[in-house]
Short mmCIF file of C-alpha atoms in Angstrom, two decimals:
data_model
loop_
_atom_site.label_atom_id
_atom_site.label_comp_id
_atom_site.label_asym_id
_atom_site.label_seq_id
_atom_site.Cartn_x
_atom_site.Cartn_y
_atom_site.Cartn_z
CA MET A 273 -1.83 9.43 42.90
CA ARG A 274 1.51 11.21 43.21
CA THR A 275 2.43 13.96 40.76
CA ARG A 276 5.39 12.02 39.29
CA PRO A 277 3.69 8.84 38.09
CA ASN A 278 5.23 5.61 36.98
CA PHE A 279 4.77 4.55 33.37
CA LEU A 280 4.35 0.95 32.24
CA PHE A 281 4.50 1.04 28.46
CA ILE A 282 3.38 -2.23 26.82
CA ILE A 283 3.96 -2.47 23.08
CA THR A 284 3.39 -5.39 20.72
CA ASP A 285 4.77 -5.84 17.22
CA GLN A 286 2.61 -5.89 14.09
CA GLN A 287 -0.78 -6.13 15.83
CA ARG A 288 -4.03 -4.88 14.36
CA ALA A 289 -6.41 -2.86 16.53
CA ASP A 290 -9.33 -5.08 15.54
CA HIS A 291 -7.51 -8.17 16.85
CA LEU A 292 -8.62 -7.37 20.41
CA GLY A 293 -11.93 -8.06 22.10
CA CYS A 294 -12.23 -4.46 23.29
CA TYR A 295 -12.09 -3.33 19.67
CA GLY A 296 -15.06 -5.51 18.74
CA ASN A 297 -13.39 -8.82 17.85
CA ARG A 298 -15.69 -11.65 18.95
CA VAL A 299 -13.28 -14.52 18.32
CA VAL A 300 -9.91 -13.67 19.87
CA ARG A 301 -9.83 -14.04 23.65
CA THR A 302 -8.15 -11.07 25.32
CA PRO A 303 -9.86 -10.75 28.73
CA ASN A 304 -7.00 -8.92 30.44
CA LEU A 305 -6.52 -6.26 27.79
CA ASP A 306 -10.29 -5.89 27.57
CA ALA A 307 -10.42 -5.33 31.34
CA LEU A 308 -7.61 -2.78 31.07
CA ALA A 309 -9.54 -0.92 28.36
CA ALA A 310 -12.66 -0.95 30.54
CA ARG A 311 -10.86 1.22 33.11
CA ALA A 312 -9.02 3.35 30.56
CA VAL A 313 -9.44 5.59 27.55
CA ARG A 314 -9.36 3.65 24.29
CA ALA A 315 -8.55 5.37 20.99
CA GLU A 316 -10.46 4.31 17.89
CA ALA A 317 -8.35 6.28 15.41
CA CYS A 318 -4.70 6.00 16.43
CA HIS A 319 -2.49 5.62 13.36
CA VAL A 320 1.21 5.13 12.80
CA ALA A 321 3.64 7.68 11.44
CA THR A 322 4.77 4.91 9.09
CA PRO A 323 3.75 1.22 9.00
CA SER A 324 7.22 -0.26 9.48
CA CYS A 325 9.19 -1.37 12.53
CA MET A 326 12.33 0.75 12.94
CA PRO A 327 11.00 4.07 11.63
CA ASN A 328 7.79 3.95 13.65
CA ARG A 329 9.58 2.90 16.84
CA ALA A 330 11.99 5.80 16.31
CA ALA A 331 9.01 8.12 15.74
CA LEU A 332 7.46 6.88 18.96
CA MET A 333 10.64 7.46 20.93
CA THR A 334 11.38 10.92 19.52
CA GLY A 335 7.93 12.36 18.80
CA ARG A 336 9.28 13.16 15.32
CA MET A 337 8.41 11.95 11.83
CA PRO A 338 10.74 9.47 10.11
CA SER A 339 11.78 12.03 7.48
CA VAL A 340 12.97 14.29 10.30
CA ASN A 341 14.49 11.94 12.90
CA GLY A 342 16.39 10.23 10.07
CA VAL A 343 15.03 6.69 10.41
CA ARG A 344 13.18 6.83 7.10
CA HIS A 345 12.98 3.06 6.71
CA ASN A 346 14.29 -0.18 8.18
CA GLY A 347 18.07 -0.42 8.05
CA ILE A 348 18.80 3.16 9.23
CA GLU A 349 19.71 3.31 12.91
CA LEU A 350 18.40 6.05 15.19
CA SER A 351 21.14 8.60 15.71
CA LEU A 352 22.52 8.69 19.23
CA ASP A 353 22.19 12.47 19.19
CA GLU A 354 18.38 12.29 18.87
CA THR A 355 16.55 13.16 22.10
CA THR A 356 14.15 10.43 23.23
CA VAL A 357 11.26 10.49 25.68
CA VAL A 358 13.07 7.89 27.78
CA GLN A 359 16.19 10.02 27.95
CA ALA A 360 14.14 13.07 28.99
CA LEU A 361 12.43 11.12 31.77
CA ARG A 362 15.70 9.65 32.99
CA GLU A 363 17.28 13.11 33.19
CA ALA A 364 14.23 14.25 35.19
CA GLY A 365 14.66 11.47 37.78
CA TRP A 366 12.78 8.48 36.40
CA ARG A 367 14.35 5.02 36.53
CA THR A 368 14.20 3.46 33.06
CA ALA A 369 14.24 -0.09 31.74
CA LEU A 370 13.39 -2.05 28.60
CA VAL A 371 12.50 -5.73 28.30
CA GLY A 372 11.90 -7.33 24.92
CA LYS A 373 12.26 -5.84 21.46
CA GLY A 374 14.17 -2.58 21.02
CA HIS A 375 14.84 -2.26 17.28
CA LEU A 376 16.23 1.26 17.41
CA GLN A 377 19.30 -0.16 15.72
CA CYS A 378 19.60 -2.87 13.07
CA ILE A 379 18.88 -6.45 14.14
CA HIS A 380 19.94 -8.26 10.95
CA GLY A 381 23.23 -7.92 9.12
CA ALA A 382 22.00 -8.69 5.59
CA PRO A 383 23.39 -6.22 3.02
CA ALA A 384 21.38 -3.08 2.30
CA GLN A 385 19.41 -2.85 -0.96
CA VAL A 386 20.00 0.88 -1.47
CA PRO A 387 21.68 1.46 -3.80
CA PRO A 388 21.10 -1.92 -5.49
CA ASP A 389 24.71 -2.03 -6.72
CA PRO A 390 27.17 -1.56 -3.82
CA LYS A 391 29.59 0.08 -6.29
CA GLU A 392 27.16 2.99 -6.52
CA ARG A 393 27.58 3.86 -2.85
CA LEU A 394 29.31 7.20 -2.43
CA SER A 395 32.16 7.37 0.06
CA ARG A 396 30.76 10.32 2.03
CA GLU A 397 27.36 11.17 3.50
CA ALA A 398 25.71 14.58 3.82
CA ARG A 399 25.11 13.80 7.50
CA ARG A 400 27.71 12.07 9.65
CA LYS A 401 26.67 9.61 12.32
CA ALA A 402 26.78 11.00 15.81
CA PRO A 403 29.52 9.50 17.98
CA GLY A 404 28.67 6.31 19.81
CA ALA A 405 28.18 2.60 19.28
CA TYR A 406 25.91 1.38 16.49
CA ASN A 407 24.95 -2.14 15.37
CA GLN A 408 24.52 -3.00 19.04
CA GLU A 409 21.36 -5.01 18.39
CA LEU A 410 22.67 -7.16 15.54
CA GLY A 411 21.72 -10.76 16.28
CA GLU A 412 24.99 -11.95 14.75
CA ARG A 413 27.02 -9.91 17.24
CA TRP A 414 25.18 -11.48 20.16
CA GLU A 415 25.92 -14.94 18.76
CA ARG A 416 29.58 -14.29 18.02
CA ASP A 417 30.43 -12.66 21.34
CA PRO A 418 28.92 -14.18 24.51
CA ALA A 419 30.00 -11.07 26.45
CA HIS A 420 28.38 -8.56 24.08
CA ASP A 421 25.82 -6.20 25.60
CA LEU A 422 24.38 -2.76 25.01
CA ALA A 423 26.25 0.40 25.94
CA TYR A 424 24.14 1.98 28.69
CA PRO A 425 22.29 4.23 28.92
CA TYR A 426 20.83 3.02 25.63
CA TYR A 427 18.71 5.85 24.18
CA GLY A 428 17.83 6.65 27.79
CA PHE A 429 17.31 3.09 29.08
CA GLU A 430 19.46 2.44 32.15
CA GLN A 431 19.05 -1.31 31.68
CA ALA A 432 17.65 -3.63 29.04
CA ARG A 433 16.95 -7.31 28.49
CA LEU A 434 16.56 -7.89 24.77
CA THR A 435 14.85 -10.30 22.46
CA ILE A 436 16.09 -9.83 18.91
CA MET A 437 14.24 -11.01 15.75
CA HIS A 438 10.89 -12.80 15.68
CA GLY A 439 9.05 -16.07 16.22
CA ASP A 440 11.11 -18.60 18.16
CA GLU A 441 14.37 -17.69 16.37
CA GLN A 442 15.27 -14.82 18.65
CA HIS A 443 18.68 -13.83 19.98
CA GLY A 444 19.90 -11.45 22.68
CA HIS A 445 19.47 -11.94 26.40
CA TRP A 446 16.59 -14.38 25.90
CA ARG A 447 18.65 -16.86 23.85
CA ARG A 448 21.45 -16.77 26.43
CA TRP A 449 18.91 -17.40 29.20
CA LEU A 450 17.31 -20.26 27.25
CA ARG A 451 20.68 -21.96 26.80
CA ALA A 452 21.18 -21.73 30.54
CA GLN A 453 17.85 -23.50 31.09
CA THR A 454 18.42 -26.44 28.74
CA ARG A 455 21.24 -27.96 26.74
CA ASP A 456 18.76 -28.58 23.93
CA ALA A 457 18.01 -24.87 23.41
CA ASP A 458 19.24 -24.61 19.85
CA ARG A 459 17.55 -27.89 18.89
CA LEU A 460 14.16 -26.50 19.92
CA ILE A 461 14.28 -23.44 17.70
CA GLY A 462 13.38 -22.77 14.08
CA PRO A 463 11.45 -24.44 11.27
CA ASP A 464 13.97 -27.25 10.80
CA ASN A 465 13.44 -28.36 14.40
CA ALA A 466 9.69 -27.78 14.50
CA GLU A 467 6.99 -30.37 15.04
CA PRO A 468 5.40 -31.62 11.82
CA THR A 469 2.41 -29.57 10.63
CA PRO A 470 1.01 -31.32 7.56
CA GLY A 471 -1.64 -29.30 5.81
CA ILE A 472 -0.45 -25.86 6.96
CA GLU A 473 0.06 -23.76 3.84
CA LEU A 474 2.09 -21.08 5.61
CA ALA A 475 4.56 -23.73 6.74
CA LYS A 476 5.53 -24.29 3.12
CA CYS A 477 6.91 -20.77 2.86
CA ARG A 478 8.34 -20.78 6.39
CA GLN A 479 5.92 -18.15 7.67
CA ALA A 480 4.55 -20.54 10.32
CA TRP A 481 5.81 -23.55 12.24
CA ARG A 482 4.94 -25.38 15.43
CA THR A 483 7.81 -24.59 17.75
CA ARG A 484 9.26 -27.09 20.20
CA VAL A 485 10.08 -24.30 22.65
CA PRO A 486 7.78 -24.86 25.66
CA GLU A 487 5.32 -22.13 26.61
CA GLU A 488 7.15 -21.30 29.82
CA LEU A 489 10.47 -20.80 27.96
CA TYR A 490 9.08 -18.92 24.97
CA PRO A 491 10.21 -15.26 24.56
CA ASN A 492 6.79 -13.82 25.48
CA ALA A 493 6.73 -15.75 28.76
CA TRP A 494 10.32 -14.72 29.50
CA ILE A 495 9.49 -11.04 28.90
CA THR A 496 6.47 -11.27 31.19
CA GLN A 497 8.54 -12.76 34.01
CA ARG A 498 11.36 -10.20 33.63
CA ILE A 499 8.82 -7.36 33.82
CA ILE A 500 7.31 -8.85 36.98
CA GLU A 501 10.76 -9.03 38.52
CA LEU A 502 11.43 -5.38 37.60
CA LEU A 503 8.19 -4.28 39.21
CA ARG A 504 9.14 -6.10 42.40
CA GLU A 505 12.54 -4.39 42.37
CA HIS A 506 10.92 -0.95 42.05
CA ALA A 507 8.20 -1.48 44.63
CA GLY A 508 8.83 0.64 47.69
CA THR A 509 11.83 2.54 46.28
CA GLY A 510 9.89 5.79 45.96
CA ALA A 511 11.54 6.67 42.63
CA PRO A 512 9.23 6.93 39.62
CA PHE A 513 9.94 4.53 36.76
CA PHE A 514 9.38 4.14 33.02
CA ILE A 515 9.39 0.46 32.09
CA GLN A 516 8.88 -0.64 28.50
CA CYS A 517 7.46 -4.14 28.04
CA SER A 518 8.05 -4.83 24.36
CA TYR A 519 6.65 -8.10 23.01
CA PRO A 520 8.14 -9.03 19.59
CA ASP A 521 4.93 -10.90 18.71
CA PRO A 522 2.42 -11.33 17.06
CA HIS A 523 4.78 -10.45 14.16
CA HIS A 524 5.37 -13.23 11.63
CA PRO A 525 6.64 -15.94 11.41
CA PHE A 526 3.73 -17.35 13.37
CA THR A 527 5.06 -19.73 16.04
CA PRO A 528 2.67 -19.64 19.03
CA PRO A 529 3.94 -22.24 21.53
CA GLY A 530 2.15 -25.12 23.22
CA LYS A 531 -1.59 -24.78 23.61
CA TYR A 532 -1.61 -21.45 21.80
CA TRP A 533 -0.85 -23.18 18.49
CA LEU A 534 -4.16 -25.05 18.68
CA MET A 535 -6.21 -22.42 20.50
CA TYR A 536 -7.85 -21.17 17.29
CA SER A 537 -8.65 -23.01 14.08
CA SER A 538 -8.49 -21.48 10.62
CA ALA A 539 -11.90 -23.03 10.05
CA ASP A 540 -13.34 -20.88 12.84
CA VAL A 541 -12.12 -17.50 11.61
CA ASP A 542 -13.30 -15.48 8.65
CA ALA A 543 -11.28 -13.68 6.04
CA PRO A 544 -11.69 -9.87 6.25
CA ALA A 545 -14.63 -8.30 4.42
CA SER A 546 -12.27 -6.70 1.89
CA PHE A 547 -10.88 -10.10 0.84
CA HIS A 548 -13.93 -10.93 -1.28
CA ALA A 549 -15.25 -7.40 -1.80
CA ALA A 550 -15.51 -6.04 -5.31
CA HIS A 551 -12.76 -3.49 -5.94
CA ARG A 552 -13.01 -0.63 -8.41
CA ASN A 553 -10.04 1.12 -10.05
CA VAL A 554 -7.61 -1.24 -8.30
CA PRO A 555 -4.35 0.57 -7.39
CA THR A 556 -1.41 -0.49 -9.54
CA HIS A 557 0.62 -1.92 -6.65
CA LEU A 558 -2.28 -4.03 -5.37
CA LYS A 559 -2.87 -5.38 -8.87
CA TRP A 560 0.85 -6.20 -9.13
CA CYS A 561 0.69 -8.28 -5.95
CA ARG A 562 -2.36 -10.19 -7.11
CA ASP A 563 -0.92 -10.75 -10.58
CA MET A 564 2.28 -12.18 -9.08
CA ARG A 565 0.25 -14.56 -6.95
CA ASP A 566 -2.00 -15.64 -9.80
CA ALA A 567 1.05 -16.30 -11.99
CA GLY A 568 2.65 -18.42 -9.26
CA LYS A 569 5.48 -15.91 -8.83
CA ALA A 570 4.67 -14.47 -5.40
CA VAL A 571 7.65 -14.37 -3.03
CA LYS A 572 6.26 -15.51 0.30
CA HIS A 573 9.24 -16.36 2.51
CA THR A 574 10.65 -12.85 3.15
CA GLN A 575 9.59 -9.82 5.19
CA ALA A 576 7.86 -8.28 2.15
CA LEU A 577 4.10 -8.29 1.69
CA PHE A 578 2.49 -10.69 -0.76
CA ALA A 579 -0.97 -11.52 -2.08
CA CYS A 580 -2.28 -14.61 -0.31
CA SER A 581 -4.96 -17.24 -0.71
CA GLU A 582 -7.97 -17.24 1.59
CA ARG A 583 -6.57 -20.34 3.27
CA GLU A 584 -3.28 -18.61 4.01
CA ALA A 585 -5.11 -15.56 5.36
CA ARG A 586 -7.25 -17.63 7.70
CA GLU A 587 -4.25 -19.64 8.92
CA ALA A 588 -2.38 -16.42 9.66
CA ILE A 589 -5.35 -14.98 11.56
CA ALA A 590 -5.84 -18.11 13.68
CA LEU A 591 -2.15 -18.37 14.60
CA ASN A 592 -1.96 -14.62 15.18
CA TYR A 593 -4.88 -14.92 17.62
CA GLY A 594 -3.03 -17.67 19.49
CA THR A 595 0.00 -15.47 20.03
CA ILE A 596 -2.15 -12.52 21.05
CA SER A 597 -3.87 -14.68 23.67
CA GLN A 598 -0.48 -15.66 25.08
CA ILE A 599 0.48 -11.99 25.28
CA ASP A 600 -2.86 -11.21 26.94
CA GLU A 601 -2.18 -13.85 29.59
CA GLY A 602 1.20 -12.21 30.24
CA VAL A 603 -0.37 -8.77 30.50
CA GLY A 604 -2.80 -10.18 33.06
CA ARG A 605 0.08 -11.45 35.18
CA ILE A 606 1.88 -8.11 34.93
CA LEU A 607 -1.19 -6.11 35.93
CA ALA A 608 -1.76 -8.47 38.85
CA GLU A 609 1.81 -7.81 39.99
CA LEU A 610 1.19 -4.06 39.80
CA GLU A 611 -1.66 -4.53 42.28
CA GLN A 612 0.26 -6.97 44.45
CA SER A 613 3.25 -4.63 44.66
CA LYS A 614 0.97 -1.67 45.49
CA LEU A 615 2.15 0.20 42.40
CA ALA A 616 -1.13 0.31 40.50
CA GLU A 617 -2.47 3.55 41.96
CA ASP A 618 0.70 5.40 40.90
CA THR A 619 1.22 3.82 37.46
CA VAL A 620 -0.05 4.93 34.07
CA VAL A 621 -0.39 1.84 31.87
CA ILE A 622 -0.16 2.34 28.11
CA PHE A 623 -0.82 -0.32 25.48
CA THR A 624 -0.20 -0.02 21.74
CA SER A 625 1.59 -1.63 18.78
CA ASP A 626 4.28 -0.36 16.41
CA HIS A 627 2.11 -1.05 13.33
CA ALA A 628 -0.39 -3.60 12.08
CA ASP A 629 -0.59 -6.38 9.46
CA PHE A 630 -2.87 -6.74 6.45
CA MET A 631 -4.01 -10.16 7.73
CA GLY A 632 -5.92 -10.84 4.51
CA ASP A 633 -7.17 -7.30 3.94
CA HIS A 634 -7.45 -6.86 0.16
CA GLN A 635 -5.91 -10.38 -0.17
CA LEU A 636 -2.59 -9.27 1.34
CA LEU A 637 -0.39 -10.56 4.16
CA LEU A 638 2.30 -8.86 6.26
CA LYS A 639 2.95 -5.13 5.69
CA GLY A 640 4.01 -2.77 2.94
CA PRO A 641 3.38 0.58 1.25
CA LEU A 642 -0.37 0.28 0.77
CA HIS A 643 -1.81 2.48 3.49
CA TYR A 644 -5.12 0.76 4.10
CA ARG A 645 -6.33 1.67 7.55
CA GLY A 646 -6.20 -1.96 8.68
CA LEU A 647 -2.42 -1.63 8.41
CA THR A 648 -1.91 1.89 9.77
CA ARG A 649 -4.40 1.75 12.66
CA VAL A 650 -3.09 0.40 15.95
CA PRO A 651 -4.63 -0.20 19.36
CA PHE A 652 -4.08 2.53 21.91
CA ILE A 653 -5.16 2.20 25.53
CA TRP A 654 -4.31 4.84 28.16
CA ALA A 655 -5.07 3.65 31.69
CA ASP A 656 -4.38 6.48 34.13
CA PRO A 657 -5.52 5.90 37.74
CA ALA A 658 -6.12 9.64 38.00
CA GLY A 659 -7.84 9.90 34.61
CA ALA A 660 -11.01 8.90 32.82
CA ARG A 661 -12.27 5.32 32.93
CA GLY A 662 -14.19 3.33 30.36
CA LYS A 663 -14.10 6.04 27.72
CA THR A 664 -13.58 5.87 23.97
CA THR A 665 -12.29 8.64 21.72
CA GLY A 666 -12.57 8.91 17.96
CA ALA A 667 -9.99 11.72 17.75
CA LEU A 668 -7.27 11.26 15.14
CA MET A 669 -3.99 10.44 16.89
CA SER A 670 -0.49 9.62 15.67
CA THR A 671 2.51 7.67 16.92
CA ILE A 672 4.40 10.96 17.26
CA ASP A 673 1.85 12.13 19.83
CA LEU A 674 2.83 9.54 22.42
CA ALA A 675 6.14 11.09 23.52
CA PRO A 676 4.68 14.57 24.19
CA THR A 677 1.72 12.96 25.97
CA ILE A 678 3.98 11.06 28.37
CA LEU A 679 6.07 14.19 28.97
CA ASP A 680 2.92 16.23 29.62
CA ARG A 681 1.63 13.68 32.13
CA ALA A 682 5.05 13.54 33.82
CA GLY A 683 5.36 17.31 34.00
CA VAL A 684 8.58 17.21 31.95
CA SER A 685 9.14 19.87 29.29
CA PRO A 686 9.28 18.82 25.63
CA TRP A 687 12.20 19.79 23.41
CA ASN A 688 12.59 21.92 20.32
CA GLY A 689 11.89 19.79 17.27
CA ILE A 690 9.28 17.49 18.82
CA GLN A 691 6.41 17.33 16.33
CA GLY A 692 3.59 15.45 18.02
CA LYS A 693 0.93 16.96 20.25
CA SER A 694 0.01 15.95 23.77
CA MET A 695 -3.09 13.77 23.73
CA LEU A 696 -3.92 14.62 27.35
CA PRO A 697 -6.60 17.22 26.51
CA VAL A 698 -8.47 14.50 24.58
CA LEU A 699 -7.72 11.70 27.04
CA GLU A 700 -8.94 13.84 29.92
CA GLY A 701 -12.08 14.93 28.06
CA ARG A 702 -11.16 18.62 27.82
CA THR A 703 -11.50 18.57 24.02
CA GLN A 704 -12.83 16.18 21.39
CA SER A 705 -10.26 16.76 18.66
CA LEU A 706 -6.48 16.74 18.35
CA HIS A 707 -5.73 16.76 14.61
CA ALA A 708 -7.83 17.66 11.58
CA SER A 709 -5.65 15.30 9.53
CA LEU A 710 -2.68 12.97 9.88
CA LEU A 711 0.44 12.58 7.75
CA ILE A 712 1.69 9.03 7.17
CA GLU A 713 5.08 8.56 5.53
CA GLU A 714 6.60 5.57 3.76
CA GLU A 715 10.00 4.84 2.31
CA GLY A 716 11.65 1.50 1.70
CA GLN A 717 14.71 -0.17 0.28
CA ARG A 718 12.93 -2.56 -2.10
CA ARG A 719 12.20 -2.05 -5.78
CA TYR A 720 8.98 -3.97 -6.21
CA LEU A 721 5.21 -3.62 -6.59
CA GLY A 722 5.70 -2.46 -10.18
CA PHE A 723 7.65 0.69 -9.25
CA SER A 724 10.80 1.47 -11.22
CA ASP A 725 12.57 2.76 -8.11
CA ARG A 726 12.29 2.09 -4.39
CA VAL A 727 8.88 2.96 -3.00
CA LYS A 728 8.29 6.43 -1.52
CA ALA A 729 4.77 7.43 -0.50
CA ARG A 730 2.86 10.02 1.49
CA THR A 731 -0.68 9.65 2.83
CA LEU A 732 -3.15 12.17 4.21
CA LEU A 733 -5.80 10.72 6.52
CA THR A 734 -8.82 12.71 7.63
CA LYS A 735 -12.05 11.67 9.31
CA THR A 736 -13.71 11.43 5.90
CA HIS A 737 -11.00 10.58 3.35
CA ARG A 738 -7.72 8.80 2.74
CA LEU A 739 -5.44 10.08 -0.04
CA SER A 740 -2.10 8.51 -0.99
CA ILE A 741 0.51 9.58 -3.53
CA TYR A 742 3.63 7.76 -4.76
CA ALA A 743 6.95 9.04 -6.11
CA GLY A 744 7.23 8.50 -9.85
CA ALA A 745 3.55 7.56 -10.27
CA ARG A 746 0.84 9.63 -11.95
CA TRP A 747 -1.83 7.53 -10.24
CA GLY A 748 -2.78 7.60 -6.59
CA GLU A 749 -5.51 6.56 -4.17
CA LEU A 750 -8.56 8.40 -2.87
CA TYR A 751 -11.29 6.86 -0.72
CA GLU A 752 -14.45 8.22 0.85
CA LEU A 753 -14.37 6.47 4.21
CA ALA A 754 -17.98 6.85 5.31
CA GLU A 755 -19.36 5.28 2.13
CA ASP A 756 -16.43 2.88 1.66
CA PRO A 757 -14.97 1.93 5.06
CA ASP A 758 -13.06 -1.02 3.58
CA GLU A 759 -11.35 1.23 1.00
CA CYS A 760 -12.33 -0.84 -2.03
CA VAL A 761 -13.41 1.92 -4.44
CA ASN A 762 -10.48 4.08 -5.54
CA LEU A 763 -11.88 7.46 -6.62
CA TRP A 764 -8.58 9.01 -7.71
CA ASP A 765 -9.76 9.35 -11.33
CA ASP A 766 -13.39 10.21 -10.55
CA PRO A 767 -14.13 13.61 -12.17
CA GLY A 768 -16.85 14.23 -9.61
CA LEU A 769 -14.20 14.22 -6.85
CA ALA A 770 -11.72 16.52 -8.62
CA ALA A 771 -12.34 19.42 -6.24
CA THR A 772 -12.11 17.14 -3.19
CA LYS A 773 -8.86 15.62 -4.44
CA SER A 774 -7.39 19.09 -5.04
CA ALA A 775 -8.33 20.20 -1.53
CA LEU A 776 -6.83 17.05 -0.01
CA LEU A 777 -3.60 17.46 -1.98
CA SER A 778 -3.35 21.02 -0.68
CA GLU A 779 -3.93 19.79 2.86
CA LEU A 780 -1.24 17.12 2.36
CA ALA A 781 1.21 19.82 1.28
CA ARG A 782 0.36 21.87 4.37
CA ARG A 783 0.82 18.86 6.65
CA MET A 784 4.23 18.20 5.09
CA LEU A 785 5.13 21.84 5.71
CA ASP A 786 4.00 21.44 9.33
CA HIS A 787 6.53 18.64 9.73
CA ILE A 788 9.63 20.44 8.49
CA GLU A 789 12.59 20.25 10.88
CA THR A 790 12.82 23.10 13.42
CA SER A 791 15.86 21.95 15.40
CA PRO A 792 18.31 23.48 16.15
CA TYR A 793 17.23 26.99 16.99
CA PRO A 794 19.20 29.70 15.15
CA ASP A 795 22.05 31.34 17.04
CA TYR A 796 21.69 34.77 15.41
CA ILE A 797 19.57 36.50 12.79
CA ALA A 798 22.32 35.98 10.20
#
């Protein structure tokens, strides 16, 4: 393998690690990803910097925590003066391309919720936006202006073909392509045009519908084909490439096309163990969700998490599996093209997700500021033709570690301010540990879950414990993971764990200190 490898970075959206066969799931069929894992290093303990789309994608691109790169929550666009791993590779001679979901800028133009009253917005900000074009990914812009496109290079990508939003209601390059394929494009899309699905609970709240978009025209299939075409273009050029294949699924709403809608039945899947498990000292925000559901007041049609019924959980899991199987089929085609184009021996293939989904864990659906490991843990597969094969690591790893790992493998220097660590020593078997603990951040725009203000949380995750604290709350969460792997017994108030809680809070403070901004360097001593 040459010293300047290619990188094929495959990322899904809102996919749990345990929704893959190679992670022990015996129901979902993912033969291609399982085969990839069999010749790769698979991480058992890779967790997100934050379990939300924009901030974790920005953390992945920059190797920096959301509180530092500025994308603290959805609705804040990544500054164009932030250095990205793609930009660094491009400047070092790599060709760069993105197909699928970007979400480094806002994709929906709905008004912000912070502050709740627009009249409270101050006219000036402490930090000005860096020069450049923002709101480039807004779906509305792509619909209003048929000529609209990204300003390249886009965070380091020399070219991009975007899908914007989720399910079958996506915009961007895919929607334009679909309209070129059929005059009926817009009559195939969305819940109002969907095939009838009597008996599907999630259809009632528009979190699932049976799309009329054929399999071969669905966004996932389109992304797969565009990636194959890119690989063919790069074959034989001699220039190394970084290609990001970014599937916007299996994120809700659940709209697997064609045979994938029926591939799994809710009757054939089980709710997670924590759904029916006895909980002790239930955290206030979890109780709030369940109380809202039990009172018939749960809001189920938005992006926000909600407490679900077992039927809703099992429907979501079955439909989620269908979409994952479609993605797996696409990954198989892409990997076959790598071999066919004679690129495989020079290409590092990476597979992960931007965050997970509760999928019925603790009777919850979607995502939100409850840092159960089912939500924060993501799949991570590193398939390096020159590296280890068929290995598994239990080392704690974070989203922010991916950028420095890619740079390390490429032989490209990192930059001042990057906060992650290269995972290569672990992936290559030179060490067994990378972090003693991980910091997980969370901020949002919503005022909900019983909090008087918008939610702000910090979590410390170690091999043995998970501790979470919340702004404005005197309560928190503390779990002993060996004895309670499903995190059902909250020991925050247990007097027997007072010393352990104190030590973990001190470690959390140290981890937060470790992630203070260091860029730019000082010019002088004073």
